[in-house]
Amino acid sequence: MSSGSGRNTNSNNTNNGSAGNGSNEAAVGNGGVPAGEIDSPKKQCLAALARLDLQPGVPELFNKEHVTRGVVLAGDQQIQLSSNAFGLKTESLPVHQYHVDFMKTLARERNGQHTFPLVQDETGNPNFPNQPLRKVPDYTTYQNRIMHQNLFAAFIRKYPNVFGKDPDVFCYDYAKTLYSLTKLTSLDTPMELTEAETQQAINRPYKVNLILKKPADNVFDIRDWNESIGDGLSEKPAEIIRFFELATSRYASQHPEDHVMFESKKTYYMEPRKFGFTSPDLGGGKYLAAGASKVVVCVEGNRKEGAPAVIIDSKKTPFYQSMNLLEMICAALQTGPNITPNRAQWEIAAKYVKRLECFPIYGNRQDSTVLLSTLTTASAVDTMMELDGNQISIAQYIQQRYQVQLRFPQWPLATGAKKVRGNRVHIPLELLHVADYQRVGNGNITSSDIATIVRACAVNPSVKSGEIINCHQSFAFGADGFMEGAHMTVIDRPLDVQGRIIQAPAISYANGNLYPEQNGKWRLPKPAKYVRAATLKSWCALFLEVRGERMSFAEYEQFVAKYYHECRNRGIALGEPLRIWSVPCDQAPIEKAFEDASGAGCEFILIGHSDRDSTVHRKIF
């Protein structure tokens, strides 16, 4: 119950009695500003002030130099601070940008075609074209990066007449963009990997063609980052900042034995102890993975000049274990596989499998994953399918088709997110293995998980500083051939800055001063009186009746009495309310109450409004 909300009735247009959300407000009481011109925050503020008969005075501008540079005042203590920003040294050097397309050619025709993009773009739901595209699942994202990396390396080896003999002149984002320190001149050369070559590179049995395209403006100088495209340091050429982020992640991305990367800004460690971290077990088939986040930004130097810097921080994120799916769900439910799950257990299990990628451990699909969406409501023995004109259960089909006898047929089936030949795929949980490198969604993070994550992340500054240094070393900036060729260097030590501990101010009351406690908190003394208090002549209290609210109207009346007595104790000139009454929590009776209060000359309404209501609140305030 939130019963301390106030509303000033003088600011309302009483012609409609609403809280400022009626069609009349745009045309009435707008301070002379035409409705069509109230199209900016500044004009809206001026119009609001005009409705209250207020005029803005001459503005007083604060000297920002005192904030950005800092001024050591009496009582302040100057200290040295260490940051997580590492300087990035660059030299003038041209970089060439190219567009990369991989196309695969299948031996078997599909939908009347043989050639397709290597990775299909997400198309979304055609029935809901306005919905955002689905995010590619983690395991697929990781595998796509590895596949592009290995294919590009194979093409470099096969076509030295196009790429030369030094692979360290290239920085590739493992998708569509390639940066090169040398100009490529043989872009029209047809480039293809045979089925055998593709099989050796990425274990896929089809031909792959590589198409390189040169954008119209494909050359920039590394030092062009210093050319602002706006007024602030953050408004730098986005393409060059993105190039910096890819270049500083190149070594990590080329060592998947140590790093799992879904993008250039984050990495997770395959062997966390190698980099000074641990991976606590969260239970329920989850663990807390250690990693690092990294971005490149422009920071202001001593002479107010911008300079690029790499911001590095340690990162802790929950991941799923790679294990049998039924075992994972049983661990989450804290039960064994011999039970028949009830409704509550089914709901927890259904949340676990949503958007989860798993490998079938039967048949001939063990090298490709299935993206799951939900669970069936029926078990494997009760879910039927048609085979040769007969109805048989999924359990019978698995036994007849694959000679696999289910051990736990009483469990529901996992349902695939994509249809195969127009039908949903149903797979027993015990025949699925959870793919690696999958982050846990917020819906499957428990309060116990949160407590473990907080303990792992809330570390002392000295520990945090050590983690940041370990993360810096994990990227191995100095060992990357491309960064060396581009004359880019990330400083080993973080930037040090001057800081100051500001003397805590004191709060002055009419009957004494209040100083903060050692923990920085101010506790208001009971006898404290305000130096200059407000005066309120006429006011009322309104209680909104909401179904299920535990506070009664009589209890609200007691709260109002305590409220105005406390105001008096603090020096506020406040009389007893003109009226205390209640109305249903609906727009029409509330508007009528506002009209009555305004007609009675009330300057203020204290509203008691239940937290259980979420629809009327935004209309009142």
Coordinates of C-alpha atoms in Angstrom, one line a residue, residues 125-586:
N125 CA 7.5 -15.2 -38.2
P126 CA 5.7 -14.3 -41.4
N127 CA 2.4 -14.2 -39.5
F128 CA 3.8 -11.4 -37.3
P129 CA 6.1 -9.3 -39.6
N130 CA 6.4 -6.5 -37.0
Q131 CA 7.9 -8.6 -34.3
P132 CA 11.7 -8.4 -33.9
L133 CA 13.8 -11.2 -35.3
R134 CA 14.7 -14.1 -33.0
K135 CA 18.2 -14.0 -31.6
V136 CA 20.3 -16.9 -32.9
P137 CA 20.9 -19.4 -30.1
D138 CA 24.3 -19.4 -28.4
Y139 CA 25.6 -22.8 -29.6
T140 CA 24.7 -22.0 -33.3
T141 CA 26.3 -18.5 -33.0
Y142 CA 29.5 -20.1 -31.7
Q143 CA 29.5 -22.8 -34.4
N144 CA 28.9 -20.3 -37.1
R145 CA 31.9 -18.2 -36.0
I146 CA 34.1 -21.3 -36.0
M147 CA 32.8 -22.4 -39.4
H148 CA 33.5 -19.0 -41.0
Q149 CA 36.9 -18.9 -39.4
N150 CA 38.0 -22.3 -40.7
L151 CA 36.6 -21.8 -44.2
F152 CA 38.3 -18.4 -44.6
A153 CA 41.6 -20.0 -43.5
A154 CA 41.1 -22.7 -46.1
F155 CA 40.5 -20.2 -48.8
I156 CA 43.6 -18.2 -47.9
R157 CA 45.7 -21.3 -48.2
K158 CA 44.2 -22.3 -51.5
Y159 CA 44.2 -18.9 -53.2
P160 CA 47.5 -17.1 -52.4
N161 CA 47.2 -15.2 -55.7
V162 CA 44.2 -13.4 -54.1
F163 CA 45.2 -13.2 -50.5
G164 CA 49.0 -13.4 -50.5
K165 CA 50.9 -15.7 -48.2
D166 CA 50.6 -13.8 -44.9
P167 CA 47.3 -14.4 -43.1
D168 CA 48.2 -11.9 -40.4
V169 CA 47.3 -9.0 -42.7
F170 CA 43.6 -9.9 -42.3
C171 CA 41.1 -9.2 -39.5
Y172 CA 37.8 -11.0 -40.1
D173 CA 34.6 -10.6 -38.0
Y174 CA 33.5 -14.2 -38.9
A175 CA 30.4 -13.0 -40.7
K176 CA 30.3 -10.4 -43.5
T177 CA 33.2 -8.0 -43.0
L178 CA 37.0 -8.4 -43.7
Y179 CA 39.7 -5.8 -42.9
S180 CA 43.0 -6.0 -44.7
L181 CA 46.3 -4.1 -44.3
T182 CA 47.0 -4.7 -48.0
K183 CA 44.9 -3.9 -51.1
L184 CA 43.3 -7.0 -52.7
T185 CA 43.5 -6.7 -56.5
S186 CA 42.1 -10.1 -57.8
L187 CA 38.6 -9.9 -56.5
D188 CA 37.1 -11.3 -59.7
T189 CA 38.9 -14.6 -59.3
P190 CA 36.4 -17.5 -58.9
M191 CA 37.1 -19.2 -55.5
E192 CA 35.6 -22.5 -54.6
L193 CA 36.3 -25.4 -52.1
T194 CA 35.4 -28.8 -53.3
E195 CA 33.3 -31.2 -51.2
A196 CA 36.4 -32.9 -50.0
E197 CA 38.1 -29.6 -49.1
T198 CA 35.0 -28.4 -47.3
Q199 CA 34.7 -31.7 -45.4
Q200 CA 38.3 -31.3 -44.2
A201 CA 37.7 -27.7 -43.2
I202 CA 34.4 -27.8 -41.4
N203 CA 33.2 -31.4 -41.7
R204 CA 30.4 -30.5 -44.1
P205 CA 29.8 -32.5 -47.4
Y206 CA 29.1 -29.7 -49.9
K207 CA 30.9 -27.2 -52.2
V208 CA 31.5 -23.6 -50.9
N209 CA 32.1 -20.5 -53.0
L210 CA 33.7 -17.3 -51.6
I211 CA 32.6 -13.9 -53.1
L212 CA 34.6 -10.8 -52.2
K213 CA 33.1 -7.4 -52.8
K214 CA 34.7 -3.9 -52.4
P215 CA 32.4 -1.2 -51.0
A216 CA 32.4 2.2 -52.7
D217 CA 34.4 3.8 -49.9
N218 CA 36.5 1.0 -48.5
V219 CA 39.7 2.6 -47.3
F220 CA 40.2 4.5 -44.0
D221 CA 43.2 5.5 -42.0
I222 CA 43.5 4.2 -38.5
R223 CA 44.2 7.7 -37.2
D224 CA 40.8 8.8 -38.6
W225 CA 39.3 7.9 -35.3
N226 CA 40.3 11.4 -34.2
E227 CA 37.8 13.0 -36.6
S228 CA 34.7 13.7 -34.6
I229 CA 31.3 13.4 -36.3
G230 CA 29.6 15.3 -33.5
D231 CA 30.3 17.4 -30.4
G232 CA 31.2 14.7 -27.9
L233 CA 34.0 12.2 -27.5
S234 CA 31.5 9.4 -27.9
E235 CA 30.6 10.6 -31.4
K236 CA 33.5 9.1 -33.3
P237 CA 33.4 7.2 -36.6
A238 CA 31.6 3.9 -35.6
E239 CA 33.3 1.8 -38.3
I240 CA 36.8 2.6 -37.0
I241 CA 35.8 2.0 -33.4
R242 CA 34.3 -1.4 -34.5
F243 CA 37.6 -2.1 -36.3
F244 CA 39.5 -1.4 -33.1
E245 CA 37.2 -3.8 -31.2
L246 CA 37.7 -6.6 -33.7
A247 CA 41.5 -6.1 -33.9
T248 CA 41.9 -6.2 -30.1
S249 CA 39.8 -9.4 -30.0
R250 CA 41.6 -11.2 -32.9
Y251 CA 44.0 -13.3 -30.8
A252 CA 41.3 -14.5 -28.5
S253 CA 38.9 -15.3 -31.4
Q254 CA 41.6 -17.5 -33.1
H255 CA 42.2 -19.6 -30.0
P256 CA 38.8 -21.4 -29.3
E257 CA 40.7 -23.9 -27.1
D258 CA 40.8 -21.1 -24.5
H259 CA 38.0 -18.7 -25.5
V260 CA 34.3 -19.0 -26.3
M261 CA 33.2 -15.9 -28.1
F262 CA 29.7 -15.0 -29.5
E263 CA 30.9 -11.5 -30.5
S264 CA 34.0 -9.4 -30.4
K265 CA 33.2 -7.6 -27.1
K266 CA 33.0 -10.6 -24.8
T267 CA 34.9 -13.8 -24.1
Y268 CA 34.3 -16.7 -21.8
Y269 CA 37.1 -19.0 -20.6
M270 CA 37.2 -22.7 -21.5
E271 CA 39.9 -23.2 -18.8
P272 CA 39.2 -20.5 -16.2
R273 CA 41.9 -21.6 -13.8
K274 CA 44.4 -20.8 -16.6
F275 CA 43.5 -17.2 -16.2
G276 CA 43.1 -17.1 -12.4
F277 CA 39.4 -17.7 -12.2
T278 CA 37.0 -20.4 -10.9
S279 CA 33.6 -21.7 -12.1
P280 CA 31.3 -22.3 -9.1
D281 CA 28.6 -24.9 -9.6
L282 CA 25.1 -23.5 -9.3
G283 CA 23.3 -26.8 -9.2
G284 CA 20.5 -27.8 -11.5
G285 CA 22.9 -28.4 -14.4
K286 CA 24.3 -24.8 -14.3
Y287 CA 27.6 -23.3 -13.5
L288 CA 29.0 -19.8 -13.3
A289 CA 31.4 -19.1 -16.2
A290 CA 34.2 -16.6 -15.9
G291 CA 35.1 -14.3 -18.7
A292 CA 35.9 -10.8 -19.8
S293 CA 34.1 -7.9 -21.5
K294 CA 36.0 -5.4 -23.7
V295 CA 35.1 -2.3 -25.5
V296 CA 37.0 0.5 -27.2
V297 CA 36.1 4.1 -26.4
C298 CA 37.6 7.5 -26.6
V299 CA 38.7 9.1 -23.3
E300 CA 39.8 12.6 -22.6
G301 CA 43.4 13.2 -21.9
N302 CA 45.3 15.8 -19.8
R303 CA 45.2 18.4 -22.6
K304 CA 41.4 17.9 -23.3
E305 CA 42.4 15.8 -26.3
G306 CA 40.7 12.5 -27.0
A307 CA 42.6 9.2 -27.1
P308 CA 41.4 5.6 -27.7
A309 CA 41.4 3.3 -24.8
V310 CA 40.4 -0.4 -24.2
I311 CA 37.9 -0.8 -21.3
I312 CA 38.3 -4.3 -19.8
D313 CA 36.3 -5.8 -17.0
S314 CA 35.8 -9.3 -15.6
K315 CA 32.5 -11.0 -16.3
K316 CA 30.6 -13.8 -14.5
T317 CA 27.7 -15.4 -16.4
P318 CA 25.6 -18.6 -15.7
F319 CA 25.9 -21.3 -18.3
Y320 CA 24.3 -24.7 -18.8
Q321 CA 26.4 -27.8 -18.2
S322 CA 26.8 -30.1 -21.2
M323 CA 24.9 -33.2 -20.0
N324 CA 21.9 -35.4 -20.5
L325 CA 18.8 -33.3 -20.7
L326 CA 16.7 -35.6 -18.4
E327 CA 19.5 -35.6 -15.8
M328 CA 19.6 -31.8 -16.0
I329 CA 15.9 -31.4 -15.5
C330 CA 15.9 -33.9 -12.6
A331 CA 18.8 -31.9 -11.0
A332 CA 16.7 -28.8 -11.3
L333 CA 13.6 -30.4 -9.8
Q334 CA 15.8 -32.1 -7.2
T335 CA 14.2 -35.5 -7.9
G336 CA 14.9 -38.8 -9.7
P337 CA 14.0 -39.9 -13.2
N338 CA 11.5 -42.6 -11.9
I339 CA 8.8 -40.1 -11.0
T340 CA 5.9 -39.0 -13.1
P341 CA 6.2 -35.2 -13.1
N342 CA 3.2 -33.2 -11.8
R343 CA 2.0 -29.9 -13.3
A344 CA 4.4 -27.7 -11.2
Q345 CA 7.4 -29.8 -12.2
W346 CA 6.2 -29.8 -15.9
E347 CA 6.2 -26.0 -15.9
I348 CA 9.7 -25.8 -14.5
A349 CA 11.0 -28.3 -17.0
A350 CA 9.2 -26.5 -19.9
K351 CA 11.1 -23.3 -19.0
Y352 CA 14.4 -25.2 -19.0
V353 CA 14.0 -26.5 -22.5
K354 CA 12.8 -23.3 -24.2
R355 CA 15.4 -22.1 -26.8
L356 CA 17.8 -24.8 -25.6
E357 CA 19.9 -26.6 -28.2
C358 CA 20.5 -30.3 -27.8
F359 CA 22.1 -33.2 -29.7
P360 CA 20.0 -36.4 -30.3
I361 CA 21.9 -39.4 -29.1
Y362 CA 20.2 -41.9 -31.4
G363 CA 19.9 -42.4 -35.2
N364 CA 21.9 -40.5 -37.7
R365 CA 21.4 -36.9 -36.4
Q366 CA 24.0 -37.0 -33.7
D367 CA 26.2 -34.3 -35.5
S368 CA 23.5 -31.6 -35.6
T369 CA 21.5 -29.9 -32.9
V370 CA 17.8 -29.5 -32.4
L371 CA 16.4 -26.2 -31.0
L372 CA 13.7 -27.0 -28.5
S373 CA 10.6 -24.9 -27.8
T374 CA 8.5 -26.6 -25.1
L375 CA 7.3 -30.0 -23.8
T376 CA 4.3 -32.1 -24.7
T377 CA 1.6 -32.4 -22.1
A378 CA 1.5 -36.2 -22.7
S379 CA 4.2 -38.8 -22.1
A380 CA 6.1 -40.8 -24.7
V381 CA 3.6 -43.7 -24.3
D382 CA 0.5 -41.4 -24.7
T383 CA 1.7 -39.2 -27.6
M384 CA 0.6 -40.9 -30.8
M385 CA 1.8 -40.7 -34.4
E386 CA 0.8 -42.3 -37.7
L387 CA 3.1 -44.9 -39.3
D388 CA 2.1 -46.9 -42.3
G389 CA -1.6 -46.1 -41.7
N390 CA -1.5 -47.2 -38.1
Q391 CA -1.4 -45.1 -34.8
I392 CA 1.5 -45.9 -32.6
S393 CA 3.1 -44.2 -29.6
I394 CA 6.4 -42.3 -29.8
A395 CA 7.9 -44.8 -27.4
Q396 CA 6.9 -47.7 -29.8
Y397 CA 8.2 -45.7 -32.8
I398 CA 11.6 -45.2 -31.2
Q399 CA 11.8 -48.9 -30.4
Q400 CA 10.8 -50.0 -33.8
R401 CA 12.8 -47.4 -35.9
Y402 CA 16.0 -47.2 -33.8
Q403 CA 15.9 -50.3 -31.6
V404 CA 16.0 -48.0 -28.5
Q405 CA 13.9 -49.0 -25.5
L406 CA 13.0 -46.0 -23.4
R407 CA 13.9 -46.3 -19.7
F408 CA 11.6 -43.5 -18.6
P409 CA 8.6 -43.3 -21.0
Q410 CA 6.4 -41.6 -18.4
W411 CA 8.1 -38.3 -19.0
P412 CA 6.8 -35.7 -21.5
L413 CA 8.6 -35.2 -24.8
A414 CA 10.7 -32.3 -25.9
T415 CA 9.3 -30.4 -28.9
G416 CA 11.4 -28.9 -31.6
A417 CA 11.1 -25.3 -32.5
K418 CA 11.2 -26.0 -36.3
K419 CA 8.9 -28.2 -38.2
V420 CA 10.3 -31.1 -40.4
R421 CA 8.1 -31.9 -43.4
G422 CA 5.3 -29.8 -41.8
N423 CA 5.3 -31.6 -38.5
R424 CA 6.7 -30.8 -35.1
V425 CA 9.6 -33.1 -33.9
H426 CA 9.0 -34.8 -30.5
I427 CA 12.1 -36.4 -28.8
P428 CA 12.3 -38.2 -25.4
L429 CA 14.3 -36.2 -22.9
E430 CA 16.5 -39.1 -22.1
L431 CA 17.7 -39.2 -25.7
L432 CA 18.9 -35.6 -25.8
H433 CA 22.3 -34.2 -24.7
V434 CA 22.6 -30.5 -24.0
A435 CA 25.0 -28.7 -26.3
D436 CA 27.9 -26.7 -24.7
Y437 CA 28.4 -22.9 -24.6
Q438 CA 24.8 -21.9 -23.8
R439 CA 24.0 -19.1 -21.4
V440 CA 21.2 -19.4 -18.9
G441 CA 18.2 -17.1 -19.5
N442 CA 16.8 -14.9 -16.8
G443 CA 13.7 -17.2 -16.4
N444 CA 15.9 -20.1 -15.2
I445 CA 18.1 -18.2 -12.7
T446 CA 16.9 -18.9 -9.2
S447 CA 17.3 -16.8 -6.0
S448 CA 20.0 -19.2 -4.9
D449 CA 21.8 -18.7 -8.2
I450 CA 21.6 -14.9 -7.7
A451 CA 23.1 -15.2 -4.2
T452 CA 26.0 -17.2 -5.6
I453 CA 26.5 -14.7 -8.5
V454 CA 26.5 -11.8 -6.1
R455 CA 29.1 -13.4 -3.8
A456 CA 31.3 -14.1 -6.9
C457 CA 31.0 -10.6 -8.3
A458 CA 31.0 -8.5 -5.1
V459 CA 34.8 -8.7 -4.4
N460 CA 37.2 -6.2 -2.8
P461 CA 38.8 -3.6 -5.1
S462 CA 42.2 -5.3 -4.8
V463 CA 40.7 -8.6 -6.0
K464 CA 38.8 -6.8 -8.8
S465 CA 42.0 -5.1 -9.9
G466 CA 43.7 -8.4 -10.2
E467 CA 40.8 -9.9 -12.2
I468 CA 41.0 -7.0 -14.6
I469 CA 44.8 -7.5 -15.1
N470 CA 44.1 -11.3 -15.7
C471 CA 41.5 -10.4 -18.3
H472 CA 43.9 -8.0 -20.0
Q473 CA 46.5 -10.8 -20.2
S474 CA 44.0 -13.3 -21.5
F475 CA 43.5 -11.2 -24.7
A476 CA 47.3 -11.5 -25.4
F477 CA 47.3 -8.2 -27.4
G478 CA 51.1 -8.3 -27.9
A479 CA 51.0 -11.8 -29.4
D480 CA 48.7 -11.0 -32.3
G481 CA 50.3 -10.7 -35.7
F482 CA 47.6 -8.4 -37.1
M483 CA 47.9 -5.8 -34.3
E484 CA 51.7 -5.9 -34.7
G485 CA 51.3 -5.3 -38.5
A486 CA 48.8 -2.5 -37.9
H487 CA 51.2 -0.9 -35.3
M488 CA 48.5 -1.1 -32.6
T489 CA 49.6 -1.5 -29.0
V490 CA 47.5 -1.9 -25.8
I491 CA 49.3 -0.5 -22.8
D492 CA 50.0 -3.2 -20.1
R493 CA 49.0 -1.0 -17.2
P494 CA 45.7 0.7 -16.7
L495 CA 45.4 4.4 -16.7
D496 CA 45.8 6.1 -13.3
V497 CA 43.8 9.2 -12.5
Q498 CA 43.8 11.7 -9.7
G499 CA 40.8 11.6 -7.4
R500 CA 39.6 13.3 -4.2
I501 CA 37.6 12.2 -1.2
I502 CA 35.0 14.9 -0.8
Q503 CA 34.3 16.1 2.7
A504 CA 30.8 15.0 3.6
P505 CA 28.4 18.0 4.1
A506 CA 26.2 18.5 7.1
I507 CA 22.5 19.1 7.1
S508 CA 21.4 22.2 9.1
Y509 CA 18.0 22.1 10.8
A510 CA 16.3 24.9 12.8
N511 CA 17.2 23.2 16.0
G512 CA 20.7 21.8 15.3
N513 CA 23.0 20.2 12.7
L514 CA 23.1 16.6 11.5
Y515 CA 26.3 14.9 10.3
P516 CA 26.5 11.7 8.4
E517 CA 27.4 8.5 10.2
Q518 CA 30.5 6.5 9.4
N519 CA 28.6 4.5 6.8
G520 CA 27.6 7.7 5.1
K521 CA 23.9 7.6 6.1
W522 CA 21.9 10.4 7.7
R523 CA 19.3 9.4 10.2
L524 CA 16.7 12.1 10.8
P525 CA 16.5 13.1 14.5
K526 CA 13.0 12.9 16.0
P527 CA 13.0 16.5 17.3
A528 CA 14.5 18.0 14.0
K529 CA 12.6 21.0 12.7
Y530 CA 13.0 22.4 9.2
V531 CA 14.5 25.9 8.8
R532 CA 11.9 27.0 6.3
A533 CA 8.8 24.9 6.2
A534 CA 5.8 24.9 3.8
T535 CA 2.4 26.2 4.6
L536 CA -0.7 24.5 3.5
K537 CA -4.1 26.0 4.4
S538 CA -6.6 23.6 2.9
W539 CA -6.2 20.0 1.9
C540 CA -8.0 16.7 1.9
A541 CA -7.3 12.9 1.9
L542 CA -8.6 10.4 -0.6
F543 CA -8.6 6.6 -0.3
L544 CA -8.9 4.5 -3.5
E545 CA -10.7 1.2 -2.9
V546 CA -9.0 -1.7 -4.6
R547 CA -10.2 -5.3 -4.4
G548 CA -7.8 -7.4 -2.3
E549 CA -6.1 -4.4 -0.5
R550 CA -5.3 -5.3 3.1
M551 CA -5.4 -1.7 4.4
S552 CA -8.9 -0.7 5.5
F553 CA -10.4 2.8 5.3
A554 CA -10.3 3.1 9.1
E555 CA -6.5 2.3 9.0
Y556 CA -6.0 4.9 6.3
E557 CA -7.8 7.5 8.5
Q558 CA -5.3 6.7 11.3
F559 CA -2.4 7.1 8.9
V560 CA -3.7 10.6 7.8
A561 CA -3.9 11.7 11.4
K562 CA -0.3 10.6 12.0
Y563 CA 0.7 12.3 8.8
Y564 CA -0.4 15.8 9.7
H565 CA 0.7 15.5 13.3
E566 CA 4.2 14.6 12.0
C567 CA 4.2 17.6 9.6
R568 CA 3.4 19.8 12.6
N569 CA 6.3 18.4 14.6
R570 CA 8.6 19.3 11.7
G571 CA 7.5 22.9 11.6
I572 CA 5.1 22.6 8.6
A573 CA 2.0 24.8 9.0
L574 CA -0.6 22.2 8.2
G575 CA -4.2 22.1 9.5
E576 CA -6.5 19.1 9.8
P577 CA -7.9 17.9 6.4
L578 CA -11.1 19.3 5.2
R579 CA -12.3 15.9 4.3
I580 CA -11.2 12.2 4.4
W581 CA -13.2 9.9 2.1
S582 CA -13.0 7.0 -0.2
V583 CA -14.0 6.2 -3.8
P584 CA -13.7 3.1 -6.0
C585 CA -10.4 3.0 -7.9
D586 CA -11.8 3.8 -11.3

